[in-house]
Structure formats: structure tokens, C-alpha cells
JSON list of C-alpha atoms in Angstrom, two decimals:
[
{"chain": "A", "resi": 1, "resn": "MET", "atom": "CA", "xyz": [204.68, 107.11, 192.32]},
{"chain": "A", "resi": 2, "resn": "GLU", "atom": "CA", "xyz": [204.79, 103.44, 193.27]},
{"chain": "A", "resi": 3, "resn": "ASN", "atom": "CA", "xyz": [208.19, 103.95, 194.87]},
{"chain": "A", "resi": 4, "resn": "THR", "atom": "CA", "xyz": [206.84, 106.82, 196.98]},
{"chain": "A", "resi": 5, "resn": "ASN", "atom": "CA", "xyz": [203.85, 104.76, 198.07]},
{"chain": "A", "resi": 6, "resn": "PHE", "atom": "CA", "xyz": [206.15, 101.88, 198.97]},
{"chain": "A", "resi": 7, "resn": "TYR", "atom": "CA", "xyz": [208.29, 104.03, 201.27]},
{"chain": "A", "resi": 8, "resn": "SER", "atom": "CA", "xyz": [205.18, 105.67, 202.74]},
{"chain": "A", "resi": 9, "resn": "LYS", "atom": "CA", "xyz": [203.69, 102.26, 203.53]},
{"chain": "A", "resi": 10, "resn": "GLN", "atom": "CA", "xyz": [207.03, 101.10, 204.96]},
{"chain": "A", "resi": 11, "resn": "LYS", "atom": "CA", "xyz": [207.16, 104.14, 207.24]},
{"chain": "A", "resi": 12, "resn": "ARG", "atom": "CA", "xyz": [203.58, 103.55, 208.39]},
{"chain": "A", "resi": 13, "resn": "ASN", "atom": "CA", "xyz": [204.32, 99.91, 209.14]},
{"chain": "A", "resi": 14, "resn": "ARG", "atom": "CA", "xyz": [207.39, 100.88, 211.16]},
{"chain": "A", "resi": 15, "resn": "MET", "atom": "CA", "xyz": [205.31, 103.37, 213.10]},
{"chain": "A", "resi": 16, "resn": "LEU", "atom": "CA", "xyz": [202.60, 100.81, 213.87]},
{"chain": "A", "resi": 17, "resn": "ALA", "atom": "CA", "xyz": [205.12, 98.16, 214.88]},
{"chain": "A", "resi": 18, "resn": "GLY", "atom": "CA", "xyz": [207.09, 100.60, 217.00]},
{"chain": "A", "resi": 19, "resn": "THR", "atom": "CA", "xyz": [203.96, 101.93, 218.70]},
{"chain": "A", "resi": 20, "resn": "ALA", "atom": "CA", "xyz": [202.78, 98.39, 219.48]},
{"chain": "A", "resi": 21, "resn": "ALA", "atom": "CA", "xyz": [206.19, 97.44, 220.89]},
{"chain": "A", "resi": 22, "resn": "LEU", "atom": "CA", "xyz": [206.45, 100.55, 223.08]},
{"chain": "A", "resi": 23, "resn": "SER", "atom": "CA", "xyz": [202.85, 100.08, 224.27]},
{"chain": "A", "resi": 24, "resn": "ALA", "atom": "CA", "xyz": [203.63, 96.49, 225.23]},
{"chain": "A", "resi": 25, "resn": "LEU", "atom": "CA", "xyz": [206.78, 97.65, 227.03]},
{"chain": "A", "resi": 26, "resn": "THR", "atom": "CA", "xyz": [204.71, 100.20, 228.95]},
{"chain": "A", "resi": 27, "resn": "VAL", "atom": "CA", "xyz": [202.26, 97.50, 230.08]},
{"chain": "A", "resi": 28, "resn": "ILE", "atom": "CA", "xyz": [205.13, 95.25, 231.15]},
{"chain": "A", "resi": 29, "resn": "PHE", "atom": "CA", "xyz": [206.81, 98.08, 233.07]},
{"chain": "A", "resi": 30, "resn": "SER", "atom": "CA", "xyz": [203.55, 99.00, 234.78]},
{"chain": "A", "resi": 31, "resn": "PHE", "atom": "CA", "xyz": [202.07, 95.62, 235.75]},
{"chain": "A", "resi": 32, "resn": "THR", "atom": "CA", "xyz": [205.31, 93.85, 236.67]},
{"chain": "A", "resi": 33, "resn": "ARG", "atom": "CA", "xyz": [206.79, 96.84, 238.50]},
{"chain": "A", "resi": 34, "resn": "LEU", "atom": "CA", "xyz": [209.93, 96.50, 236.37]},
{"chain": "A", "resi": 35, "resn": "GLY", "atom": "CA", "xyz": [209.46, 100.18, 235.60]},
{"chain": "A", "resi": 36, "resn": "MET", "atom": "CA", "xyz": [209.80, 101.09, 239.27]},
{"chain": "A", "resi": 37, "resn": "ILE", "atom": "CA", "xyz": [213.35, 101.38, 240.59]},
{"chain": "A", "resi": 38, "resn": "PRO", "atom": "CA", "xyz": [213.46, 101.29, 244.44]},
{"chain": "A", "resi": 39, "resn": "TRP", "atom": "CA", "xyz": [214.96, 104.42, 246.01]},
{"chain": "A", "resi": 40, "resn": "PHE", "atom": "CA", "xyz": [215.52, 105.69, 249.55]},
{"chain": "A", "resi": 41, "resn": "SER", "atom": "CA", "xyz": [212.72, 106.19, 252.10]},
{"chain": "A", "resi": 42, "resn": "GLY", "atom": "CA", "xyz": [210.53, 103.63, 250.36]},
{"chain": "A", "resi": 43, "resn": "ALA", "atom": "CA", "xyz": [210.16, 105.84, 247.30]},
{"chain": "A", "resi": 44, "resn": "SER", "atom": "CA", "xyz": [210.63, 104.61, 243.75]},
{"chain": "A", "resi": 45, "resn": "ILE", "atom": "CA", "xyz": [211.99, 106.11, 240.55]},
{"chain": "A", "resi": 46, "resn": "THR", "atom": "CA", "xyz": [209.77, 105.35, 237.57]},
{"chain": "A", "resi": 47, "resn": "ILE", "atom": "CA", "xyz": [210.84, 104.80, 233.99]},
{"chain": "A", "resi": 48, "resn": "CYS", "atom": "CA", "xyz": [207.31, 103.91, 232.83]},
{"chain": "A", "resi": 49, "resn": "HIS", "atom": "CA", "xyz": [207.00, 107.25, 231.05]},
{"chain": "A", "resi": 50, "resn": "ILE", "atom": "CA", "xyz": [210.06, 106.74, 228.84]},
{"chain": "A", "resi": 51, "resn": "PRO", "atom": "CA", "xyz": [208.29, 104.65, 226.13]},
{"chain": "A", "resi": 52, "resn": "ALA", "atom": "CA", "xyz": [205.80, 107.50, 225.63]},
{"chain": "A", "resi": 53, "resn": "ILE", "atom": "CA", "xyz": [208.67, 109.97, 225.20]},
{"chain": "A", "resi": 54, "resn": "LEU", "atom": "CA", "xyz": [210.42, 107.68, 222.72]},
{"chain": "A", "resi": 55, "resn": "ALA", "atom": "CA", "xyz": [207.19, 107.10, 220.79]},
{"chain": "A", "resi": 56, "resn": "ALA", "atom": "CA", "xyz": [206.67, 110.85, 220.31]},
{"chain": "A", "resi": 57, "resn": "ILE", "atom": "CA", "xyz": [210.29, 111.37, 219.23]},
{"chain": "A", "resi": 58, "resn": "LEU", "atom": "CA", "xyz": [210.64, 108.32, 217.00]},
{"chain": "A", "resi": 59, "resn": "PHE", "atom": "CA", "xyz": [207.21, 108.07, 215.40]},
{"chain": "A", "resi": 60, "resn": "GLY", "atom": "CA", "xyz": [205.37, 111.34, 216.00]},
{"chain": "A", "resi": 61, "resn": "LEU", "atom": "CA", "xyz": [202.51, 112.67, 218.06]},
{"chain": "A", "resi": 62, "resn": "PRO", "atom": "CA", "xyz": [199.82, 110.01, 217.26]},
{"chain": "A", "resi": 63, "resn": "SER", "atom": "CA", "xyz": [202.19, 107.26, 218.39]},
{"chain": "A", "resi": 64, "resn": "GLY", "atom": "CA", "xyz": [203.10, 109.20, 221.52]},
{"chain": "A", "resi": 65, "resn": "LEU", "atom": "CA", "xyz": [199.44, 109.72, 222.40]},
{"chain": "A", "resi": 66, "resn": "ILE", "atom": "CA", "xyz": [198.70, 106.02, 222.01]},
{"chain": "A", "resi": 67, "resn": "VAL", "atom": "CA", "xyz": [201.60, 104.93, 224.23]},
{"chain": "A", "resi": 68, "resn": "GLY", "atom": "CA", "xyz": [200.88, 107.71, 226.71]},
{"chain": "A", "resi": 69, "resn": "GLY", "atom": "CA", "xyz": [197.24, 106.61, 226.80]},
{"chain": "A", "resi": 70, "resn": "VAL", "atom": "CA", "xyz": [198.30, 103.03, 227.49]},
{"chain": "A", "resi": 71, "resn": "PHE", "atom": "CA", "xyz": [200.48, 104.27, 230.34]},
{"chain": "A", "resi": 72, "resn": "GLY", "atom": "CA", "xyz": [197.62, 106.31, 231.80]},
{"chain": "A", "resi": 73, "resn": "VAL", "atom": "CA", "xyz": [195.04, 103.55, 231.57]},
{"chain": "A", "resi": 74, "resn": "SER", "atom": "CA", "xyz": [197.52, 101.07, 233.06]},
{"chain": "A", "resi": 75, "resn": "SER", "atom": "CA", "xyz": [198.04, 103.42, 236.02]},
{"chain": "A", "resi": 76, "resn": "LEU", "atom": "CA", "xyz": [194.28, 103.77, 236.46]},
{"chain": "A", "resi": 77, "resn": "ILE", "atom": "CA", "xyz": [193.73, 100.00, 236.42]},
{"chain": "A", "resi": 78, "resn": "LEU", "atom": "CA", "xyz": [196.54, 99.41, 238.90]},
{"chain": "A", "resi": 79, "resn": "ALA", "atom": "CA", "xyz": [195.14, 102.07, 241.21]},
{"chain": "A", "resi": 80, "resn": "ALA", "atom": "CA", "xyz": [191.67, 100.53, 241.01]},
{"chain": "A", "resi": 81, "resn": "THR", "atom": "CA", "xyz": [192.85, 96.98, 241.66]},
{"chain": "A", "resi": 82, "resn": "GLN", "atom": "CA", "xyz": [195.97, 97.32, 243.80]},
{"chain": "A", "resi": 83, "resn": "GLY", "atom": "CA", "xyz": [196.03, 100.93, 244.95]},
{"chain": "A", "resi": 84, "resn": "THR", "atom": "CA", "xyz": [197.00, 101.81, 248.52]},
{"chain": "A", "resi": 85, "resn": "GLY", "atom": "CA", "xyz": [197.73, 105.16, 250.15]},
{"chain": "A", "resi": 86, "resn": "LEU", "atom": "CA", "xyz": [198.05, 107.97, 247.62]},
{"chain": "A", "resi": 87, "resn": "ASP", "atom": "CA", "xyz": [197.89, 105.46, 244.76]},
{"chain": "A", "resi": 88, "resn": "VAL", "atom": "CA", "xyz": [194.10, 105.39, 245.10]},
{"chain": "A", "resi": 89, "resn": "PHE", "atom": "CA", "xyz": [193.94, 108.92, 243.69]},
{"chain": "A", "resi": 90, "resn": "PHE", "atom": "CA", "xyz": [195.20, 107.55, 240.37]},
{"chain": "A", "resi": 91, "resn": "VAL", "atom": "CA", "xyz": [191.71, 106.10, 239.86]},
{"chain": "A", "resi": 92, "resn": "ASN", "atom": "CA", "xyz": [190.90, 109.67, 238.85]},
{"chain": "A", "resi": 93, "resn": "PRO", "atom": "CA", "xyz": [191.77, 110.12, 235.11]},
{"chain": "A", "resi": 94, "resn": "LEU", "atom": "CA", "xyz": [192.89, 113.68, 235.88]},
{"chain": "A", "resi": 95, "resn": "VAL", "atom": "CA", "xyz": [195.80, 112.16, 237.79]},
{"chain": "A", "resi": 96, "resn": "SER", "atom": "CA", "xyz": [196.45, 108.91, 235.91]},
{"chain": "A", "resi": 97, "resn": "VAL", "atom": "CA", "xyz": [195.52, 109.63, 232.28]},
{"chain": "A", "resi": 98, "resn": "LEU", "atom": "CA", "xyz": [195.57, 113.37, 231.52]},
{"chain": "A", "resi": 99, "resn": "PRO", "atom": "CA", "xyz": [199.25, 113.98, 232.41]},
{"chain": "A", "resi": 100, "resn": "ARG", "atom": "CA", "xyz": [200.26, 110.90, 230.37]},
{"chain": "A", "resi": 101, "resn": "LEU", "atom": "CA", "xyz": [198.38, 112.23, 227.32]},
{"chain": "A", "resi": 102, "resn": "THR", "atom": "CA", "xyz": [199.88, 115.69, 227.73]},
{"chain": "A", "resi": 103, "resn": "LEU", "atom": "CA", "xyz": [203.44, 114.37, 228.04]},
{"chain": "A", "resi": 104, "resn": "PRO", "atom": "CA", "xyz": [203.82, 113.27, 224.37]},
{"chain": "A", "resi": 105, "resn": "VAL", "atom": "CA", "xyz": [202.35, 116.60, 223.20]},
{"chain": "A", "resi": 106, "resn": "VAL", "atom": "CA", "xyz": [205.04, 118.52, 225.10]},
{"chain": "A", "resi": 107, "resn": "VAL", "atom": "CA", "xyz": [207.74, 116.11, 223.93]},
{"chain": "A", "resi": 108, "resn": "TYR", "atom": "CA", "xyz": [206.64, 116.31, 220.29]},
{"chain": "A", "resi": 109, "resn": "LEU", "atom": "CA", "xyz": [206.63, 120.13, 220.32]},
{"chain": "A", "resi": 110, "resn": "LEU", "atom": "CA", "xyz": [210.04, 120.33, 222.00]},
{"chain": "A", "resi": 111, "resn": "ASN", "atom": "CA", "xyz": [211.54, 117.71, 219.69]},
{"chain": "A", "resi": 112, "resn": "SER", "atom": "CA", "xyz": [210.21, 119.53, 216.61]},
{"chain": "A", "resi": 113, "resn": "LEU", "atom": "CA", "xyz": [211.68, 122.80, 217.88]},
{"chain": "A", "resi": 114, "resn": "PHE", "atom": "CA", "xyz": [215.13, 121.35, 218.59]},
{"chain": "A", "resi": 115, "resn": "LEU", "atom": "CA", "xyz": [215.13, 119.48, 215.28]},
{"chain": "A", "resi": 116, "resn": "LYS", "atom": "CA", "xyz": [214.62, 122.76, 213.41]},
{"chain": "A", "resi": 117, "resn": "ILE", "atom": "CA", "xyz": [217.33, 124.47, 215.49]},
{"chain": "A", "resi": 118, "resn": "SER", "atom": "CA", "xyz": [219.71, 121.60, 214.77]},
{"chain": "A", "resi": 119, "resn": "GLU", "atom": "CA", "xyz": [219.04, 121.76, 211.03]},
{"chain": "A", "resi": 120, "resn": "LYS", "atom": "CA", "xyz": [219.80, 125.50, 210.98]},
{"chain": "A", "resi": 121, "resn": "ASN", "atom": "CA", "xyz": [222.72, 125.46, 213.41]},
{"chain": "A", "resi": 122, "resn": "ALA", "atom": "CA", "xyz": [225.47, 122.87, 212.99]},
{"chain": "A", "resi": 123, "resn": "LYS", "atom": "CA", "xyz": [226.84, 123.76, 216.43]},
{"chain": "A", "resi": 124, "resn": "PHE", "atom": "CA", "xyz": [223.67, 122.40, 218.04]},
{"chain": "A", "resi": 125, "resn": "PRO", "atom": "CA", "xyz": [223.69, 118.58, 217.63]},
{"chain": "A", "resi": 126, "resn": "TYR", "atom": "CA", "xyz": [220.26, 117.00, 217.41]},
{"chain": "A", "resi": 127, "resn": "LEU", "atom": "CA", "xyz": [221.13, 114.55, 220.21]},
{"chain": "A", "resi": 128, "resn": "VAL", "atom": "CA", "xyz": [221.56, 117.51, 222.57]},
{"chain": "A", "resi": 129, "resn": "GLY", "atom": "CA", "xyz": [218.01, 118.51, 221.70]},
{"chain": "A", "resi": 130, "resn": "VAL", "atom": "CA", "xyz": [216.84, 114.95, 222.37]},
{"chain": "A", "resi": 131, "resn": "GLY", "atom": "CA", "xyz": [218.45, 115.06, 225.80]},
{"chain": "A", "resi": 132, "resn": "ILE", "atom": "CA", "xyz": [216.87, 118.40, 226.66]},
{"chain": "A", "resi": 133, "resn": "THR", "atom": "CA", "xyz": [213.50, 117.18, 225.39]},
{"chain": "A", "resi": 134, "resn": "ALA", "atom": "CA", "xyz": [213.65, 114.02, 227.51]},
{"chain": "A", "resi": 135, "resn": "PHE", "atom": "CA", "xyz": [214.69, 116.02, 230.58]},
{"chain": "A", "resi": 136, "resn": "LEU", "atom": "CA", "xyz": [212.05, 118.74, 230.27]},
{"chain": "A", "resi": 137, "resn": "GLY", "atom": "CA", "xyz": [209.36, 116.25, 229.27]},
{"chain": "A", "resi": 138, "resn": "THR", "atom": "CA", "xyz": [210.00, 114.14, 232.36]},
{"chain": "A", "resi": 139, "resn": "MET", "atom": "CA", "xyz": [210.02, 117.14, 234.69]},
{"chain": "A", "resi": 140, "resn": "PHE", "atom": "CA", "xyz": [206.80, 118.43, 233.15]},
{"chain": "A", "resi": 141, "resn": "HIS", "atom": "CA", "xyz": [205.14, 115.02, 233.56]},
{"chain": "A", "resi": 142, "resn": "SER", "atom": "CA", "xyz": [206.21, 114.74, 237.20]},
{"chain": "A", "resi": 143, "resn": "PHE", "atom": "CA", "xyz": [205.10, 118.26, 238.03]},
{"chain": "A", "resi": 144, "resn": "PHE", "atom": "CA", "xyz": [201.72, 117.75, 236.34]},
{"chain": "A", "resi": 145, "resn": "VAL", "atom": "CA", "xyz": [201.02, 114.47, 238.18]},
{"chain": "A", "resi": 146, "resn": "LEU", "atom": "CA", "xyz": [202.16, 115.82, 241.54]},
{"chain": "A", "resi": 147, "resn": "SER", "atom": "CA", "xyz": [200.22, 119.06, 241.09]},
{"chain": "A", "resi": 148, "resn": "MET", "atom": "CA", "xyz": [197.02, 117.13, 240.38]},
{"chain": "A", "resi": 149, "resn": "LEU", "atom": "CA", "xyz": [197.66, 115.08, 243.51]},
{"chain": "A", "resi": 150, "resn": "ALA", "atom": "CA", "xyz": [198.20, 118.27, 245.51]},
{"chain": "A", "resi": 151, "resn": "ILE", "atom": "CA", "xyz": [194.90, 119.65, 244.25]},
{"chain": "A", "resi": 152, "resn": "LEU", "atom": "CA", "xyz": [192.90, 116.47, 244.90]},
{"chain": "A", "resi": 153, "resn": "ALA", "atom": "CA", "xyz": [194.64, 115.00, 247.96]},
{"chain": "A", "resi": 154, "resn": "GLU", "atom": "CA", "xyz": [194.86, 116.96, 251.21]},
{"chain": "A", "resi": 155, "resn": "GLU", "atom": "CA", "xyz": [197.81, 114.80, 252.25]},
{"chain": "A", "resi": 156, "resn": "VAL", "atom": "CA", "xyz": [199.93, 116.23, 249.42]},
{"chain": "A", "resi": 157, "resn": "THR", "atom": "CA", "xyz": [201.21, 119.78, 249.79]},
{"chain": "A", "resi": 158, "resn": "PHE", "atom": "CA", "xyz": [203.14, 121.87, 247.30]},
{"chain": "A", "resi": 159, "resn": "PRO", "atom": "CA", "xyz": [206.28, 121.76, 249.50]},
{"chain": "A", "resi": 160, "resn": "MET", "atom": "CA", "xyz": [206.02, 117.96, 249.22]},
{"chain": "A", "resi": 161, "resn": "VAL", "atom": "CA", "xyz": [205.68, 118.34, 245.44]},
{"chain": "A", "resi": 162, "resn": "LEU", "atom": "CA", "xyz": [208.90, 120.35, 245.30]},
{"chain": "A", "resi": 163, "resn": "ALA", "atom": "CA", "xyz": [210.67, 117.82, 247.53]},
{"chain": "A", "resi": 164, "resn": "VAL", "atom": "CA", "xyz": [209.70, 114.92, 245.26]},
{"chain": "A", "resi": 165, "resn": "LEU", "atom": "CA", "xyz": [210.69, 116.90, 242.17]},
{"chain": "A", "resi": 166, "resn": "VAL", "atom": "CA", "xyz": [214.16, 117.43, 243.62]},
{"chain": "A", "resi": 167, "resn": "GLY", "atom": "CA", "xyz": [214.55, 114.01, 245.25]},
{"chain": "A", "resi": 168, "resn": "ASN", "atom": "CA", "xyz": [213.02, 111.71, 242.63]},
{"chain": "A", "resi": 169, "resn": "SER", "atom": "CA", "xyz": [212.10, 113.53, 239.44]},
{"chain": "A", "resi": 170, "resn": "LEU", "atom": "CA", "xyz": [215.59, 114.79, 238.69]},
{"chain": "A", "resi": 171, "resn": "LEU", "atom": "CA", "xyz": [216.84, 111.19, 238.74]},
{"chain": "A", "resi": 172, "resn": "GLU", "atom": "CA", "xyz": [213.91, 110.08, 236.58]},
{"chain": "A", "resi": 173, "resn": "ALA", "atom": "CA", "xyz": [214.78, 112.87, 234.15]},
{"chain": "A", "resi": 174, "resn": "ALA", "atom": "CA", "xyz": [218.42, 111.78, 234.10]},
{"chain": "A", "resi": 175, "resn": "ALA", "atom": "CA", "xyz": [217.36, 108.20, 233.32]},
{"chain": "A", "resi": 176, "resn": "SER", "atom": "CA", "xyz": [215.14, 109.49, 230.51]},
{"chain": "A", "resi": 177, "resn": "VAL", "atom": "CA", "xyz": [218.00, 111.49, 229.03]},
{"chain": "A", "resi": 178, "resn": "ILE", "atom": "CA", "xyz": [220.37, 108.51, 229.06]},
{"chain": "A", "resi": 179, "resn": "VAL", "atom": "CA", "xyz": [217.86, 106.09, 227.50]},
{"chain": "A", "resi": 180, "resn": "CYS", "atom": "CA", "xyz": [216.45, 108.46, 224.88]},
{"chain": "A", "resi": 181, "resn": "VAL", "atom": "CA", "xyz": [219.83, 109.78, 223.75]},
{"chain": "A", "resi": 182, "resn": "ALA", "atom": "CA", "xyz": [221.22, 106.22, 223.56]},
{"chain": "A", "resi": 183, "resn": "VAL", "atom": "CA", "xyz": [218.26, 104.99, 221.48]},
{"chain": "A", "resi": 184, "resn": "MET", "atom": "CA", "xyz": [218.42, 107.95, 219.11]},
{"chain": "A", "resi": 185, "resn": "ALA", "atom": "CA", "xyz": [222.21, 107.66, 218.79]},
{"chain": "A", "resi": 186, "resn": "VAL", "atom": "CA", "xyz": [221.81, 104.03, 217.70]},
{"chain": "A", "resi": 187, "resn": "LYS", "atom": "CA", "xyz": [219.07, 104.98, 215.25]},
{"chain": "A", "resi": 188, "resn": "LEU", "atom": "CA", "xyz": [221.03, 107.86, 213.73]},
{"chain": "A", "resi": 189, "resn": "GLY", "atom": "CA", "xyz": [224.16, 105.70, 213.54]},
{"chain": "A", "resi": 190, "resn": "ALA", "atom": "CA", "xyz": [222.27, 102.94, 211.74]},
{"chain": "A", "resi": 191, "resn": "LYS", "atom": "CA", "xyz": [220.72, 105.47, 209.36]},
{"chain": "A", "resi": 192, "resn": "LYS", "atom": "CA", "xyz": [224.12, 106.99, 208.60]},
{"chain": "A", "resi": 193, "resn": "ALA", "atom": "CA", "xyz": [225.64, 103.56, 207.97]},
{"chain": "A", "resi": 194, "resn": "GLN", "atom": "CA", "xyz": [222.76, 102.63, 205.67]},
{"chain": "A", "resi": 195, "resn": "LYS", "atom": "CA", "xyz": [223.19, 105.88, 203.73]},
{"chain": "A", "resi": 196, "resn": "SER", "atom": "CA", "xyz": [226.95, 105.30, 203.34]},
{"chain": "A", "resi": 197, "resn": "LYS", "atom": "CA", "xyz": [226.33, 101.74, 202.15]},
{"chain": "A", "resi": 198, "resn": "LEU", "atom": "CA", "xyz": [223.79, 103.00, 199.61]},
{"chain": "A", "resi": 199, "resn": "GLU", "atom": "CA", "xyz": [226.21, 105.59, 198.31]},
{"chain": "A", "resi": 200, "resn": "GLU", "atom": "CA", "xyz": [228.93, 102.97, 197.93]},
{"chain": "A", "resi": 201, "resn": "THR", "atom": "CA", "xyz": [226.53, 100.75, 196.00]},
{"chain": "A", "resi": 202, "resn": "GLU", "atom": "CA", "xyz": [225.62, 103.59, 193.64]},
{"chain": "A", "resi": 203, "resn": "ASN", "atom": "CA", "xyz": [229.28, 104.40, 193.04]}
]
């Protein structure tokens, strides 16, 4: 019983530490603009949503909601203090916070689904599921944010939403896939190495 409690406490501590680290990374990405990669026509590709995706995959839904909430509140504060143009609409929590809280829910559900498929079908590697989850999660997030803007801002039309989805969001989704798959590959590799080392010790 003590051993079980020890591992349970260890897992909880890892979750708390990981959530804190990803939340801090989100704040850094948001307030320093390091999470905004300049693109053509003055547009930018954001990677600020990736920590929320990783939190939901690595540590579960509560962690994802916390990091997603930090992302949303950061966007709201930036819009209130530095917002120009369409950015001012992010003062509305329906644009800045709600999509960022919904993102980890979608990611968690997708990740759980693909994990089960992977466990039942050896021909479907879990990392493939991670990639699909990151891609679909990013596209969902972009569509949700842009749709809210289209509803609230007359300047944004649904044709513009589709144009941004094709021009920017696909690249953001690709970046999410690369980062999330790389992180999970490292984690799974380390876990496999640790398991092999433990087996060698027992033998």
C-alpha cells in the first residue's frame, strides 16, 4: 500500500511540476511574442497553444485546462493592454478564453481515443495518434477563435476565416504535430529505456 501511495504521489508531483512549467512557457510565449512566428503579409503563426495540447496529452484534462486557461487569460490581458485592430476583440472571454479552455478537452478526448486504438491495434502506433490529435486540436482551436471573431467583428467574414485556416492554421497545425510527436517520442523512449534497465537489474 505504501508503495502504491508513493508512486501515486510521484505521479501527482510530476503533473503539478509539468503543469507549472507549461503554464510558465505559455506566459513567456504570449508576453514576449516568442510564440509568434512572423509570416507573409504581416501575419504570424502562433505556437502559444502547443503547451496546452502537451499538457492534456502528458498530464490529463485538469492540467490541460489550467494551461489553456493561462493561455486564454494571457490573451485577454494582452488585448486589454496592448490590443490594436482585431486584437481588441480578444478582450471578450468568448474569443480569448473559451476556445483555449475547449482546446484541451478536444485534445484529451482525441488522445484517449487514439490511445485505446493503439493498444488494440499494433499496426496503429500511438505516435501517429499523437500527431493526428495535435493536428486536429490545432485546427479546431483556430476555427473556434476565428468563428467567434466572425460572429463578433463585422470586419471578419467567413471567407476570411477559411483563408486564414488555409494560409496560417495548416502551418500552425504542422508545427504542433512536429513538437508534440517529438516530445512524446522522447518520453516514450525514456520510459522504454527505464523499463529495460529495470528488467536487467531484476535479472
